[in-house]
Every structure is written in C-alpha cells, then in structure tokens.
Amino acid sequence: MVHRLRNPSLLSIADLTRDEVQFLFRAAQSLSESFHRNETVPLLAGRTLAQLFFENSTRTRLSFETAIRRLGAGTLTFTASTSSLSKGESLLDTIRNLEAFRPDAFIVRHGASASVLHLATKTNRPLINAGDGTREHPTQALLDAFTLQQKWGTLEGKTVLILGDILHSRVARSNTRLLKLLGARVLYCGPGSLLPSNPAVLGADAATSQIDSVLPEADAVMCLRIQRERQNSPTIPSLQEYARFFGLTSERAKRLKPDAWILHPGPVNRGVEVSPELADGPSSLILEQVSNGVPMRMAILAALLNPGGLARHLDASPLSSGDSSS
Amino acid sequence: MNPSLYHLIENPSQTEALVIRGGRVIDPTLGRDGLFDVLIAEGRIQAIETPGHISSDRAPRTIDASGHWVLPGFIDLHVHLREPGLEYKETIETGTRAAAAGGFSAVACMANTQPVNDSPIITSYIREKARAHASARVHIIGAVTQGLKGEELAEIGGMVAEGALALSDDGMPVMNSLIMRRAMEYARGFGVPIISHAEDSNLVNGGVVNESSLSQELGLPGNPAAAEEILVAREIALCRLTKSPVHIAHLSTEIAIEHVRRAKEAGLPVTAEASPHHLTLTEEAVRSLDTNFKMAPPLRSERDVEALRKAVSEGVVDILATDHAPHGQSDKECEFAAAANGILGLQTAAPLTHELVMQGLIPLQRWIEGWTAKPARLLGLETGTLRVGAPADITVFDPGARWQLQKGDLLSKSLNSPFLGWTLQGRAVATLAGGVVTYLHEPLKKSHSKKR
C-alpha cells in the first residue's frame, strides 16, 4: 500500500498513480471525519503556506485556507488579478519576493495556461496547482472523484458525463484524466463550439452535442460553468439558448438513471447549467463537493509536506466508515 | 378558406391518387432513364411501371407526360421570399407560385427578411405563413449571426428546433473569421450546414460590377474577383479546421472554382452552387447599364463563365440555385450604383440551364442532380429522387417547348428579370410536391381532369 507521493509538488493529475490517488482518498476520508468533528489535526503546525491567487477564486481559496488552518499552519495570501502573459516578469518577481518570507510551499492559481508549470521551474519549494489557465485543476478533480467514490465505493465501470464548456475547462481536463485513471468512462456533451476538436487526446471516450441521447448512459453528470471570462468572442448565441439545449433541467433529468448523481464545481449559474430544483435536490452532490474540498486538500498538503506525520495519523485513526482501500 | 397547397403537401392522405403517364423518367439517383408510368398516392411514389401497366382504376387522375421528361421535383436552395417585412418585393404566396410555375417543388428561403430570421419566433412565423399560403415546400434558412451583423451568433439551436435546415448571412458575409469558425462549430452540433455568400466586403468596397477593363471603360466601381476568391479560400480553411460542412453560394470566378476543386479533392465537406445568370451572362451585358444585370457577385468575364460551366459539367460545382432576388420598381429604376443587387430566377432557371444541356455544355444527369439530389442531400431531405416510397415531388419538363418570356408570365410580385423578351428552350409543364399538383401548364389541364 502506498503511503506517500513520489513528487514533491502537485502540478497535474499526471503526477499521480492510481495507488497514490487511493492513498490520498484514504487520507481524505480519515481527515474528513476529523473535519466533521471540528477537530484540528496539527500535522503542519508551525508551517507557513503561501497562497498566490492571480485569478479570482472564492471556493478554492477559502477551501485551501480552511485546510491550512485545520492542519495548524499559517497562511500568507496574495491575491491579484491579471489577465495577460505580459505580466510574466512581475509574476516571477512576486514569487521571488514571497520566497523571502520563507513559506514551506506555494499554492498557485493563474489565469494563463502553463503559468503554474512555469513557476514550478522557478522555485524549489513544493507547489500545488490550484488552477492553471485552461490546463489543469488537479485538486478539484481529486475532490470530485473522492465525492463520487464515497457514493459508489469504486469508479470502475461507471460513466461520467461532463456537460458544458469543455473547451475552456481545466476542471474537465483534470477530471477526465483522473476518472480514466480510476477506471471510469468519460463522455463529453456541449455545444460544438465548446467541445475540443479531438476529445480522445484528453482521454474522453466520446463527445456529442446531442444531450438527450447521452443522458441515459450517465451514472453522474458533471455540469460545468459557462466561463464567459475565458471567451474572447461569442461561442454561444445566448445563455437562454444554452439553457434550452444544454442545461440540465428537471424535465431532461428524467432521462437519467434514477440513481445518477449531479455535480457542479461552482459557481453555479442557476437556471443555466442546472436548474435550481436539481442543484438543491436529493441527487445533487454540489455542497458535498464543497465540503469534501477541505479534507481532500488537507490530505494533499499533509502528504506533500509531512508524509511521515500523515502516515502515523492514519495508523492511529483507522477508518470508521467508508473504507475506500482496494 | 380552402386549405393551402402546402397544407395538402403536409397532409398527403387528403390528396387524390394520380398517374403520370408515358413520360421519359430520368432519375440519376436510381440510374433510371426510360419510358414509364408513375403512380402516386398518399403523397408518395407508389409504383413506376412500363407504360400501360398501371390500371386507371388505381388513380382517378392522369397527367399525360408523353414527349416530356419526368424528373425528381426541382429544389431551389437559394431564394429570397422577402417575407416578413419586404412584402412589396415578394411574399411567400407569390414567390412559391413562381417557384411552382418554374418547376420547383421546393425552395429554401434566405434569412435577410425584416426582421431578420435570426430567432425561433421568426422561423416559426415563416413556417406558419408557408403553411397558410405556399404553393411549394418552403425550407427555411436561418441567419448565422444576430441581425446579419456578423458579431453575435443567432439563436441557431432555437431556429433548428423550429425547422431551419441551414444557416446563412447571405449578402452580408460574416467577415470576422473567428465568429465564422464558432458558427461552423456551433452549427455542426445541430446538424445544419452553413451557406456562405463568399465575398470580402471590405475588398468589394462598394464595387457594383466585375472589376475589369470593362468596369474602367464604363466608369463604374469595380468588385474584384479577388474579393470572392479570398472568402472562398477562407471558408475552405475554416472547413478544414472545424470539419463542419460549408456550402459556397453562387460561385462565379475561375480561381474560386479552383479552390473548391482542390478542397473536394482533399475530401473536405465543401459544396458549391452556380446560378443560371452566372452560367448564362457575362459582364458584357452590363454595357446596357440595365440595373437588371446588377447582382452580387457581379456578372464575370467570359473566361469565368466558361470555367463555371466546366465546373458544373464535372460536378465540382454540384448544385444549381437561382438566388431569386425580387426587387420593387423603385429598387431597380435608379442609377446603377444605387440599384439593388439581384434578379428574379425561379421561372427562368430551368429553361436557361436546360439550354446549356442542349448545347452539350452540361450533361443531362448533372443538370438534373444539380436541381434535385444534390440540394436534397445538403439539406438532408428525402426528396430529390423518384425512388418508390419517396415523397412524390416531381417536375414534368417539356424539353421541346420554345417560348418567349413576357411580363405576364411572371408570377412573382416583382418584374426584375433581365430575360424578359428572351426565347427560352424548355419549360416545366407540371410540378408536384408531396403528391399535390402545385402547377399545371394550361394545355395539360384537360388530361388531368377527373375521368369518371
């Protein structure tokens, strides 16, 4: 059984093996129980983690911040919005300046694809990708798959439909990689202008614009947000037309298997990607995704920065339920 | 009110059975060419038999097609019906009457109405108007962008849900290549092709005739062939990029034809059409300064016309389409530069292009396919063939008729035809759509009357 991660940083789902993912899930499950008992697990006591958010974030930033505090560490948060690569130099300056505060690791989000990868080559501290342009968002994918595995026990043989703006979605890319790693089948559905030209390159099994034909196959539907901020030209006629042809409505959801789950990484445009009744209904995992974000990120940070401590913690607190080891 | 012909076309059980007797049935989709009787009932082709083998008990009505050709019903992919908003030029009722008289079972109407057909509500308005007043099938082409402005995508999904079968900003080319790319990708998701009026409008720069030594001589602003060639090349590049089908409207230049030829050789989903006027007239016609010779793209050089005829004969240009563009008197009776672009086409299209068949410039099979199977395939129709079981959309054509086009012949609301006074070779003598006789030439009416 794997007890640690091979890489010092988490930049991509490709950094992880299937066993490493299951190790993170076991850790997240254990930490989740502590989290829900409002306990602090001081695996990173005395450490300082620098959060660099060059792009807006609510959920991810607060989730990391909570995870850091629950691990007993301090946080140093830098937020700025930048939309262009032309600030590459100030990006480097920023990380060098923050290095001077001697943080133990960086958690970075940036709007320009591959900028997080770039920064990783400029620092020798561990770096956690919290959203890299349209490339990857590995911690989101891990918490999504963790949430599904809690429900299903295993993702092997399950079909996950990713619905919406696939083209601009780092969430879709990281999720596809991870879901495939865990043995699931991945389908894409969205407007032709928001589908990748070669979905197989990303690992997807199929892509279509015909939502009604794919819904019956799905064990879970992951709705994605229409990301207008990543679109420099119109890709759809209107949000109304999107909602009509690609929104997950109650009517359309009747085509789903009765036990299919609905996910959304947030923030939800209610009535566009998913109807309010479904978002708040019994099939929705949207809030569980948010709450699972904290123990998942605690697991990642602890695994990267104090693997020995995490192993001892896991030995000392055997899982009471939801054992997902295989 | 009596039900409209279109209502009958859509409800074939209310139509009477009919036999078209003794005609030469030619159908390239089946490789059929010979004398046959065609039995039609419940809106569909029920049987095709050697003459005399269909008992008159099976059908109360007859069309005597002896000496005539019995062809799949003609489909005009490119028509401006002008409704809503420009009813002074044409209406769905008058335009489809002209269509039926020209041998067309079906037309596809362009989106440049007022308001523009860029939303489901306008699409459904056109559909309902057609249901009430049309004498031909009306296939609807929606806009690519809102208001034909080339900026925001039109409500493509909504229009397709209301029945739109293709998309085009005809006459107002989408100049932003990124928007065109998005449109192609988005439209592909809804299974509809984009039809491009391919002219770089910046380069056209107000040109009103083909740019050439003639335009200089006449002192009229020229529209260079390059404007068309550039946008045809762009549409092909975007087709290669997006793998989405694109159809080039009214191709008119030799070089643009070569672009299409190479794209087809590369296996890209590109199709193209030629209009009867671009196949028949050269820029020399403009010497008269008659505004009925003004169109977009403009009439081109003799070399271009020859290249276009060759492209049709080889199937590089697959589809024939009129670009029927009715305009009121005030739109055309003005200085050349201010006159509206375009001419009537529906009642002259078949004879003018038939003339090229007679001259041996276009093979008969290509001529038939160009008006039938090819546009049917582009729009995803089950018509365009005389296969037993197919909808009975049929054109009976008299290749021997010689007649002079008079104003009184034109059923369109407008009169802007440069072919008035021309002697034409061949004419549709009967047109059917869904088994409904939508046009019958006077001399045939007697034989059609019920025999009881």
JSON list of C-alpha atoms in Angstrom, two decimals, chain B residues 178-362:
[
{"chain": "B", "resi": 178, "resn": "LEU", "atom": "CA", "xyz": [-13.33, 33.77, -35.55]},
{"chain": "B", "resi": 179, "resn": "ILE", "atom": "CA", "xyz": [-17.10, 34.33, -35.49]},
{"chain": "B", "resi": 180, "resn": "MET", "atom": "CA", "xyz": [-17.42, 32.22, -38.64]},
{"chain": "B", "resi": 181, "resn": "ARG", "atom": "CA", "xyz": [-15.37, 29.48, -37.04]},
{"chain": "B", "resi": 182, "resn": "ARG", "atom": "CA", "xyz": [-17.55, 29.49, -33.93]},
{"chain": "B", "resi": 183, "resn": "ALA", "atom": "CA", "xyz": [-20.68, 29.47, -36.08]},
{"chain": "B", "resi": 184, "resn": "MET", "atom": "CA", "xyz": [-19.47, 26.45, -38.01]},
{"chain": "B", "resi": 185, "resn": "GLU", "atom": "CA", "xyz": [-18.60, 24.59, -34.83]},
{"chain": "B", "resi": 186, "resn": "TYR", "atom": "CA", "xyz": [-21.86, 25.50, -33.14]},
{"chain": "B", "resi": 187, "resn": "ALA", "atom": "CA", "xyz": [-23.97, 24.72, -36.21]},
{"chain": "B", "resi": 188, "resn": "ARG", "atom": "CA", "xyz": [-22.33, 21.33, -36.60]},
{"chain": "B", "resi": 189, "resn": "GLY", "atom": "CA", "xyz": [-23.65, 20.41, -33.16]},
{"chain": "B", "resi": 190, "resn": "PHE", "atom": "CA", "xyz": [-27.15, 20.99, -34.50]},
{"chain": "B", "resi": 191, "resn": "GLY", "atom": "CA", "xyz": [-26.50, 19.15, -37.76]},
{"chain": "B", "resi": 192, "resn": "VAL", "atom": "CA", "xyz": [-27.00, 22.07, -40.15]},
{"chain": "B", "resi": 193, "resn": "PRO", "atom": "CA", "xyz": [-24.64, 23.37, -42.84]},
{"chain": "B", "resi": 194, "resn": "ILE", "atom": "CA", "xyz": [-23.59, 26.98, -43.28]},
{"chain": "B", "resi": 195, "resn": "ILE", "atom": "CA", "xyz": [-24.11, 28.60, -46.65]},
{"chain": "B", "resi": 196, "resn": "SER", "atom": "CA", "xyz": [-21.63, 31.35, -47.41]},
{"chain": "B", "resi": 197, "resn": "HIS", "atom": "CA", "xyz": [-22.08, 34.24, -49.77]},
{"chain": "B", "resi": 198, "resn": "ALA", "atom": "CA", "xyz": [-18.34, 34.43, -50.08]},
{"chain": "B", "resi": 199, "resn": "GLU", "atom": "CA", "xyz": [-17.21, 37.97, -50.82]},
{"chain": "B", "resi": 200, "resn": "ASP", "atom": "CA", "xyz": [-14.78, 40.01, -48.74]},
{"chain": "B", "resi": 201, "resn": "SER", "atom": "CA", "xyz": [-16.98, 43.01, -48.19]},
{"chain": "B", "resi": 202, "resn": "ASN", "atom": "CA", "xyz": [-14.05, 45.29, -47.33]},
{"chain": "B", "resi": 203, "resn": "LEU", "atom": "CA", "xyz": [-12.45, 44.49, -50.65]},
{"chain": "B", "resi": 204, "resn": "VAL", "atom": "CA", "xyz": [-15.74, 44.78, -52.54]},
{"chain": "B", "resi": 205, "resn": "ASN", "atom": "CA", "xyz": [-15.68, 48.36, -51.26]},
{"chain": "B", "resi": 206, "resn": "GLY", "atom": "CA", "xyz": [-18.88, 49.41, -52.95]},
{"chain": "B", "resi": 207, "resn": "GLY", "atom": "CA", "xyz": [-17.98, 47.84, -56.30]},
{"chain": "B", "resi": 208, "resn": "VAL", "atom": "CA", "xyz": [-21.07, 47.29, -58.42]},
{"chain": "B", "resi": 209, "resn": "VAL", "atom": "CA", "xyz": [-19.71, 45.41, -61.46]},
{"chain": "B", "resi": 210, "resn": "ASN", "atom": "CA", "xyz": [-16.87, 42.98, -62.07]},
{"chain": "B", "resi": 211, "resn": "GLU", "atom": "CA", "xyz": [-13.58, 44.86, -61.77]},
{"chain": "B", "resi": 212, "resn": "SER", "atom": "CA", "xyz": [-12.02, 44.69, -65.22]},
{"chain": "B", "resi": 213, "resn": "SER", "atom": "CA", "xyz": [-11.13, 46.82, -68.20]},
{"chain": "B", "resi": 214, "resn": "LEU", "atom": "CA", "xyz": [-14.87, 47.00, -68.81]},
{"chain": "B", "resi": 215, "resn": "SER", "atom": "CA", "xyz": [-15.59, 48.49, -65.39]},
{"chain": "B", "resi": 216, "resn": "GLN", "atom": "CA", "xyz": [-12.91, 51.09, -66.09]},
{"chain": "B", "resi": 217, "resn": "GLU", "atom": "CA", "xyz": [-14.36, 51.79, -69.50]},
{"chain": "B", "resi": 218, "resn": "LEU", "atom": "CA", "xyz": [-17.84, 52.18, -68.06]},
{"chain": "B", "resi": 219, "resn": "GLY", "atom": "CA", "xyz": [-16.56, 54.20, -65.13]},
{"chain": "B", "resi": 220, "resn": "LEU", "atom": "CA", "xyz": [-18.41, 52.03, -62.62]},
{"chain": "B", "resi": 221, "resn": "PRO", "atom": "CA", "xyz": [-16.80, 50.98, -59.32]},
{"chain": "B", "resi": 222, "resn": "GLY", "atom": "CA", "xyz": [-15.34, 47.52, -59.69]},
{"chain": "B", "resi": 223, "resn": "ASN", "atom": "CA", "xyz": [-15.81, 44.49, -57.44]},
{"chain": "B", "resi": 224, "resn": "PRO", "atom": "CA", "xyz": [-12.69, 42.35, -57.95]},
{"chain": "B", "resi": 225, "resn": "ALA", "atom": "CA", "xyz": [-12.78, 38.59, -58.38]},
{"chain": "B", "resi": 226, "resn": "ALA", "atom": "CA", "xyz": [-10.22, 38.56, -55.54]},
{"chain": "B", "resi": 227, "resn": "ALA", "atom": "CA", "xyz": [-12.98, 39.50, -53.09]},
{"chain": "B", "resi": 228, "resn": "GLU", "atom": "CA", "xyz": [-14.74, 36.24, -53.84]},
{"chain": "B", "resi": 229, "resn": "GLU", "atom": "CA", "xyz": [-11.55, 34.19, -54.08]},
{"chain": "B", "resi": 230, "resn": "ILE", "atom": "CA", "xyz": [-10.34, 35.33, -50.66]},
{"chain": "B", "resi": 231, "resn": "LEU", "atom": "CA", "xyz": [-13.52, 34.44, -48.84]},
{"chain": "B", "resi": 232, "resn": "VAL", "atom": "CA", "xyz": [-13.95, 31.12, -50.66]},
{"chain": "B", "resi": 233, "resn": "ALA", "atom": "CA", "xyz": [-10.40, 30.25, -49.61]},
{"chain": "B", "resi": 234, "resn": "ARG", "atom": "CA", "xyz": [-11.19, 31.29, -46.04]},
{"chain": "B", "resi": 235, "resn": "GLU", "atom": "CA", "xyz": [-14.37, 29.21, -45.85]},
{"chain": "B", "resi": 236, "resn": "ILE", "atom": "CA", "xyz": [-12.41, 26.21, -47.07]},
{"chain": "B", "resi": 237, "resn": "ALA", "atom": "CA", "xyz": [-9.69, 26.83, -44.48]},
{"chain": "B", "resi": 238, "resn": "LEU", "atom": "CA", "xyz": [-12.33, 27.02, -41.75]},
{"chain": "B", "resi": 239, "resn": "CYS", "atom": "CA", "xyz": [-13.98, 23.88, -43.08]},
{"chain": "B", "resi": 240, "resn": "ARG", "atom": "CA", "xyz": [-10.63, 22.11, -42.85]},
{"chain": "B", "resi": 241, "resn": "LEU", "atom": "CA", "xyz": [-10.17, 23.42, -39.31]},
{"chain": "B", "resi": 242, "resn": "THR", "atom": "CA", "xyz": [-13.62, 22.63, -37.96]},
{"chain": "B", "resi": 243, "resn": "LYS", "atom": "CA", "xyz": [-14.64, 19.66, -40.14]},
{"chain": "B", "resi": 244, "resn": "SER", "atom": "CA", "xyz": [-18.01, 21.39, -40.44]},
{"chain": "B", "resi": 245, "resn": "PRO", "atom": "CA", "xyz": [-19.87, 21.38, -43.75]},
{"chain": "B", "resi": 246, "resn": "VAL", "atom": "CA", "xyz": [-19.85, 24.61, -45.72]},
{"chain": "B", "resi": 247, "resn": "HIS", "atom": "CA", "xyz": [-21.69, 25.43, -48.91]},
{"chain": "B", "resi": 248, "resn": "ILE", "atom": "CA", "xyz": [-20.47, 28.21, -51.19]},
{"chain": "B", "resi": 249, "resn": "ALA", "atom": "CA", "xyz": [-23.34, 30.14, -52.74]},
{"chain": "B", "resi": 250, "resn": "HIS", "atom": "CA", "xyz": [-23.24, 31.37, -56.35]},
{"chain": "B", "resi": 251, "resn": "LEU", "atom": "CA", "xyz": [-19.62, 30.67, -57.18]},
{"chain": "B", "resi": 252, "resn": "SER", "atom": "CA", "xyz": [-18.55, 32.90, -60.04]},
{"chain": "B", "resi": 253, "resn": "THR", "atom": "CA", "xyz": [-14.79, 33.08, -60.61]},
{"chain": "B", "resi": 254, "resn": "GLU", "atom": "CA", "xyz": [-12.33, 30.70, -62.19]},
{"chain": "B", "resi": 255, "resn": "ILE", "atom": "CA", "xyz": [-9.90, 30.86, -59.26]},
{"chain": "B", "resi": 256, "resn": "ALA", "atom": "CA", "xyz": [-12.60, 30.42, -56.65]},
{"chain": "B", "resi": 257, "resn": "ILE", "atom": "CA", "xyz": [-13.70, 27.33, -58.56]},
{"chain": "B", "resi": 258, "resn": "GLU", "atom": "CA", "xyz": [-10.14, 26.00, -58.35]},
{"chain": "B", "resi": 259, "resn": "HIS", "atom": "CA", "xyz": [-10.20, 26.49, -54.56]},
{"chain": "B", "resi": 260, "resn": "VAL", "atom": "CA", "xyz": [-13.38, 24.41, -54.38]},
{"chain": "B", "resi": 261, "resn": "ARG", "atom": "CA", "xyz": [-11.97, 21.76, -56.70]},
{"chain": "B", "resi": 262, "resn": "ARG", "atom": "CA", "xyz": [-8.90, 21.30, -54.52]},
{"chain": "B", "resi": 263, "resn": "ALA", "atom": "CA", "xyz": [-10.96, 21.24, -51.32]},
{"chain": "B", "resi": 264, "resn": "LYS", "atom": "CA", "xyz": [-13.15, 18.49, -52.74]},
{"chain": "B", "resi": 265, "resn": "GLU", "atom": "CA", "xyz": [-10.11, 16.54, -53.87]},
{"chain": "B", "resi": 266, "resn": "ALA", "atom": "CA", "xyz": [-8.89, 16.77, -50.27]},
{"chain": "B", "resi": 267, "resn": "GLY", "atom": "CA", "xyz": [-12.17, 15.24, -49.14]},
{"chain": "B", "resi": 268, "resn": "LEU", "atom": "CA", "xyz": [-13.48, 18.28, -47.26]},
{"chain": "B", "resi": 269, "resn": "PRO", "atom": "CA", "xyz": [-17.26, 18.64, -46.75]},
{"chain": "B", "resi": 270, "resn": "VAL", "atom": "CA", "xyz": [-17.49, 21.56, -49.18]},
{"chain": "B", "resi": 271, "resn": "THR", "atom": "CA", "xyz": [-20.26, 22.01, -51.75]},
{"chain": "B", "resi": 272, "resn": "ALA", "atom": "CA", "xyz": [-20.93, 24.87, -54.16]},
{"chain": "B", "resi": 273, "resn": "GLU", "atom": "CA", "xyz": [-23.65, 26.23, -56.35]},
{"chain": "B", "resi": 274, "resn": "ALA", "atom": "CA", "xyz": [-23.88, 28.12, -59.62]},
{"chain": "B", "resi": 275, "resn": "SER", "atom": "CA", "xyz": [-26.70, 30.43, -60.61]},
{"chain": "B", "resi": 276, "resn": "PRO", "atom": "CA", "xyz": [-28.33, 30.41, -64.04]},
{"chain": "B", "resi": 277, "resn": "HIS", "atom": "CA", "xyz": [-27.30, 34.03, -64.62]},
{"chain": "B", "resi": 278, "resn": "HIS", "atom": "CA", "xyz": [-23.65, 33.41, -63.84]},
{"chain": "B", "resi": 279, "resn": "LEU", "atom": "CA", "xyz": [-23.77, 30.46, -66.23]},
{"chain": "B", "resi": 280, "resn": "THR", "atom": "CA", "xyz": [-25.50, 32.43, -68.98]},
{"chain": "B", "resi": 281, "resn": "LEU", "atom": "CA", "xyz": [-24.40, 36.05, -68.94]},
{"chain": "B", "resi": 282, "resn": "THR", "atom": "CA", "xyz": [-21.03, 37.77, -68.99]},
{"chain": "B", "resi": 283, "resn": "GLU", "atom": "CA", "xyz": [-20.10, 41.21, -67.74]},
{"chain": "B", "resi": 284, "resn": "GLU", "atom": "CA", "xyz": [-20.62, 42.47, -71.30]},
{"chain": "B", "resi": 285, "resn": "ALA", "atom": "CA", "xyz": [-24.36, 42.55, -70.51]},
{"chain": "B", "resi": 286, "resn": "VAL", "atom": "CA", "xyz": [-23.69, 45.45, -68.15]},
{"chain": "B", "resi": 287, "resn": "ARG", "atom": "CA", "xyz": [-22.86, 47.69, -71.10]},
{"chain": "B", "resi": 288, "resn": "SER", "atom": "CA", "xyz": [-26.59, 48.33, -71.40]},
{"chain": "B", "resi": 289, "resn": "LEU", "atom": "CA", "xyz": [-26.47, 49.83, -67.88]},
{"chain": "B", "resi": 290, "resn": "ASP", "atom": "CA", "xyz": [-29.71, 47.99, -67.28]},
{"chain": "B", "resi": 291, "resn": "THR", "atom": "CA", "xyz": [-29.84, 47.52, -63.50]},
{"chain": "B", "resi": 292, "resn": "ASN", "atom": "CA", "xyz": [-31.35, 44.08, -64.03]},
{"chain": "B", "resi": 293, "resn": "PHE", "atom": "CA", "xyz": [-27.81, 43.00, -64.82]},
{"chain": "B", "resi": 294, "resn": "LYS", "atom": "CA", "xyz": [-26.60, 44.10, -61.41]},
{"chain": "B", "resi": 295, "resn": "MET", "atom": "CA", "xyz": [-26.06, 41.32, -58.93]},
{"chain": "B", "resi": 296, "resn": "ALA", "atom": "CA", "xyz": [-23.64, 40.12, -56.24]},
{"chain": "B", "resi": 297, "resn": "PRO", "atom": "CA", "xyz": [-21.32, 38.55, -57.06]},
{"chain": "B", "resi": 298, "resn": "PRO", "atom": "CA", "xyz": [-21.33, 40.51, -60.32]},
{"chain": "B", "resi": 299, "resn": "LEU", "atom": "CA", "xyz": [-21.51, 39.02, -63.80]},
{"chain": "B", "resi": 300, "resn": "ARG", "atom": "CA", "xyz": [-17.96, 37.99, -64.66]},
{"chain": "B", "resi": 301, "resn": "SER", "atom": "CA", "xyz": [-15.70, 37.59, -67.66]},
{"chain": "B", "resi": 302, "resn": "GLU", "atom": "CA", "xyz": [-16.26, 35.08, -70.44]},
{"chain": "B", "resi": 303, "resn": "ARG", "atom": "CA", "xyz": [-13.37, 33.04, -69.10]},
{"chain": "B", "resi": 304, "resn": "ASP", "atom": "CA", "xyz": [-15.05, 32.81, -65.70]},
{"chain": "B", "resi": 305, "resn": "VAL", "atom": "CA", "xyz": [-18.36, 31.79, -67.28]},
{"chain": "B", "resi": 306, "resn": "GLU", "atom": "CA", "xyz": [-16.64, 29.05, -69.26]},
{"chain": "B", "resi": 307, "resn": "ALA", "atom": "CA", "xyz": [-14.85, 27.82, -66.14]},
{"chain": "B", "resi": 308, "resn": "LEU", "atom": "CA", "xyz": [-18.16, 27.76, -64.28]},
{"chain": "B", "resi": 309, "resn": "ARG", "atom": "CA", "xyz": [-19.89, 25.73, -66.99]},
{"chain": "B", "resi": 310, "resn": "LYS", "atom": "CA", "xyz": [-17.00, 23.30, -66.96]},
{"chain": "B", "resi": 311, "resn": "ALA", "atom": "CA", "xyz": [-17.13, 23.05, -63.17]},
{"chain": "B", "resi": 312, "resn": "VAL", "atom": "CA", "xyz": [-20.84, 22.21, -63.31]},
{"chain": "B", "resi": 313, "resn": "SER", "atom": "CA", "xyz": [-20.28, 19.66, -66.06]},
{"chain": "B", "resi": 314, "resn": "GLU", "atom": "CA", "xyz": [-17.56, 17.99, -63.96]},
{"chain": "B", "resi": 315, "resn": "GLY", "atom": "CA", "xyz": [-19.55, 18.11, -60.74]},
{"chain": "B", "resi": 316, "resn": "VAL", "atom": "CA", "xyz": [-17.05, 20.41, -58.99]},
{"chain": "B", "resi": 317, "resn": "VAL", "atom": "CA", "xyz": [-19.98, 22.76, -58.63]},
{"chain": "B", "resi": 318, "resn": "ASP", "atom": "CA", "xyz": [-22.65, 20.31, -57.53]},
{"chain": "B", "resi": 319, "resn": "ILE", "atom": "CA", "xyz": [-25.73, 22.42, -57.04]},
{"chain": "B", "resi": 320, "resn": "LEU", "atom": "CA", "xyz": [-27.72, 24.75, -59.27]},
{"chain": "B", "resi": 321, "resn": "ALA", "atom": "CA", "xyz": [-29.62, 27.51, -57.47]},
{"chain": "B", "resi": 322, "resn": "THR", "atom": "CA", "xyz": [-31.29, 30.70, -58.62]},
{"chain": "B", "resi": 323, "resn": "ASP", "atom": "CA", "xyz": [-30.59, 33.36, -55.97]},
{"chain": "B", "resi": 324, "resn": "HIS", "atom": "CA", "xyz": [-34.13, 34.52, -56.86]},
{"chain": "B", "resi": 325, "resn": "ALA", "atom": "CA", "xyz": [-34.00, 38.11, -55.61]},
{"chain": "B", "resi": 326, "resn": "PRO", "atom": "CA", "xyz": [-37.18, 40.04, -56.31]},
{"chain": "B", "resi": 327, "resn": "HIS", "atom": "CA", "xyz": [-36.97, 43.83, -56.09]},
{"chain": "B", "resi": 328, "resn": "GLY", "atom": "CA", "xyz": [-39.60, 46.51, -56.49]},
{"chain": "B", "resi": 329, "resn": "GLN", "atom": "CA", "xyz": [-39.52, 49.02, -59.31]},
{"chain": "B", "resi": 330, "resn": "SER", "atom": "CA", "xyz": [-38.06, 51.73, -57.06]},
{"chain": "B", "resi": 331, "resn": "ASP", "atom": "CA", "xyz": [-35.20, 49.40, -56.04]},
{"chain": "B", "resi": 332, "resn": "LYS", "atom": "CA", "xyz": [-34.11, 48.93, -59.63]},
{"chain": "B", "resi": 333, "resn": "GLU", "atom": "CA", "xyz": [-35.21, 52.05, -61.52]},
{"chain": "B", "resi": 334, "resn": "CYS", "atom": "CA", "xyz": [-32.42, 54.25, -60.30]},
{"chain": "B", "resi": 335, "resn": "GLU", "atom": "CA", "xyz": [-28.78, 54.99, -61.01]},
{"chain": "B", "resi": 336, "resn": "PHE", "atom": "CA", "xyz": [-26.71, 51.81, -61.43]},
{"chain": "B", "resi": 337, "resn": "ALA", "atom": "CA", "xyz": [-24.64, 52.24, -58.29]},
{"chain": "B", "resi": 338, "resn": "ALA", "atom": "CA", "xyz": [-27.72, 52.74, -56.13]},
{"chain": "B", "resi": 339, "resn": "ALA", "atom": "CA", "xyz": [-29.74, 49.87, -57.58]},
{"chain": "B", "resi": 340, "resn": "ALA", "atom": "CA", "xyz": [-30.40, 46.75, -55.52]},
{"chain": "B", "resi": 341, "resn": "ASN", "atom": "CA", "xyz": [-28.47, 43.58, -56.31]},
{"chain": "B", "resi": 342, "resn": "GLY", "atom": "CA", "xyz": [-30.17, 40.57, -57.81]},
{"chain": "B", "resi": 343, "resn": "ILE", "atom": "CA", "xyz": [-32.78, 39.34, -60.23]},
{"chain": "B", "resi": 344, "resn": "LEU", "atom": "CA", "xyz": [-35.75, 37.02, -60.47]},
{"chain": "B", "resi": 345, "resn": "GLY", "atom": "CA", "xyz": [-34.77, 33.44, -61.13]},
{"chain": "B", "resi": 346, "resn": "LEU", "atom": "CA", "xyz": [-37.48, 30.91, -60.42]},
{"chain": "B", "resi": 347, "resn": "GLN", "atom": "CA", "xyz": [-39.29, 30.92, -63.76]},
{"chain": "B", "resi": 348, "resn": "THR", "atom": "CA", "xyz": [-36.25, 31.17, -65.99]},
{"chain": "B", "resi": 349, "resn": "ALA", "atom": "CA", "xyz": [-33.83, 28.87, -64.16]},
{"chain": "B", "resi": 350, "resn": "ALA", "atom": "CA", "xyz": [-34.83, 25.54, -65.63]},
{"chain": "B", "resi": 351, "resn": "PRO", "atom": "CA", "xyz": [-35.01, 26.71, -69.27]},
{"chain": "B", "resi": 352, "resn": "LEU", "atom": "CA", "xyz": [-31.78, 28.75, -69.11]},
{"chain": "B", "resi": 353, "resn": "THR", "atom": "CA", "xyz": [-29.78, 25.87, -67.67]},
{"chain": "B", "resi": 354, "resn": "HIS", "atom": "CA", "xyz": [-31.56, 23.39, -69.95]},
{"chain": "B", "resi": 355, "resn": "GLU", "atom": "CA", "xyz": [-30.24, 25.45, -72.82]},
{"chain": "B", "resi": 356, "resn": "LEU", "atom": "CA", "xyz": [-26.70, 24.57, -71.66]},
{"chain": "B", "resi": 357, "resn": "VAL", "atom": "CA", "xyz": [-27.68, 20.90, -71.71]},
{"chain": "B", "resi": 358, "resn": "MET", "atom": "CA", "xyz": [-28.99, 21.32, -75.26]},
{"chain": "B", "resi": 359, "resn": "GLN", "atom": "CA", "xyz": [-25.70, 22.91, -76.27]},
{"chain": "B", "resi": 360, "resn": "GLY", "atom": "CA", "xyz": [-23.82, 19.96, -74.82]},
{"chain": "B", "resi": 361, "resn": "LEU", "atom": "CA", "xyz": [-22.09, 22.10, -72.18]},
{"chain": "B", "resi": 362, "resn": "ILE", "atom": "CA", "xyz": [-23.61, 20.33, -69.19]}
]
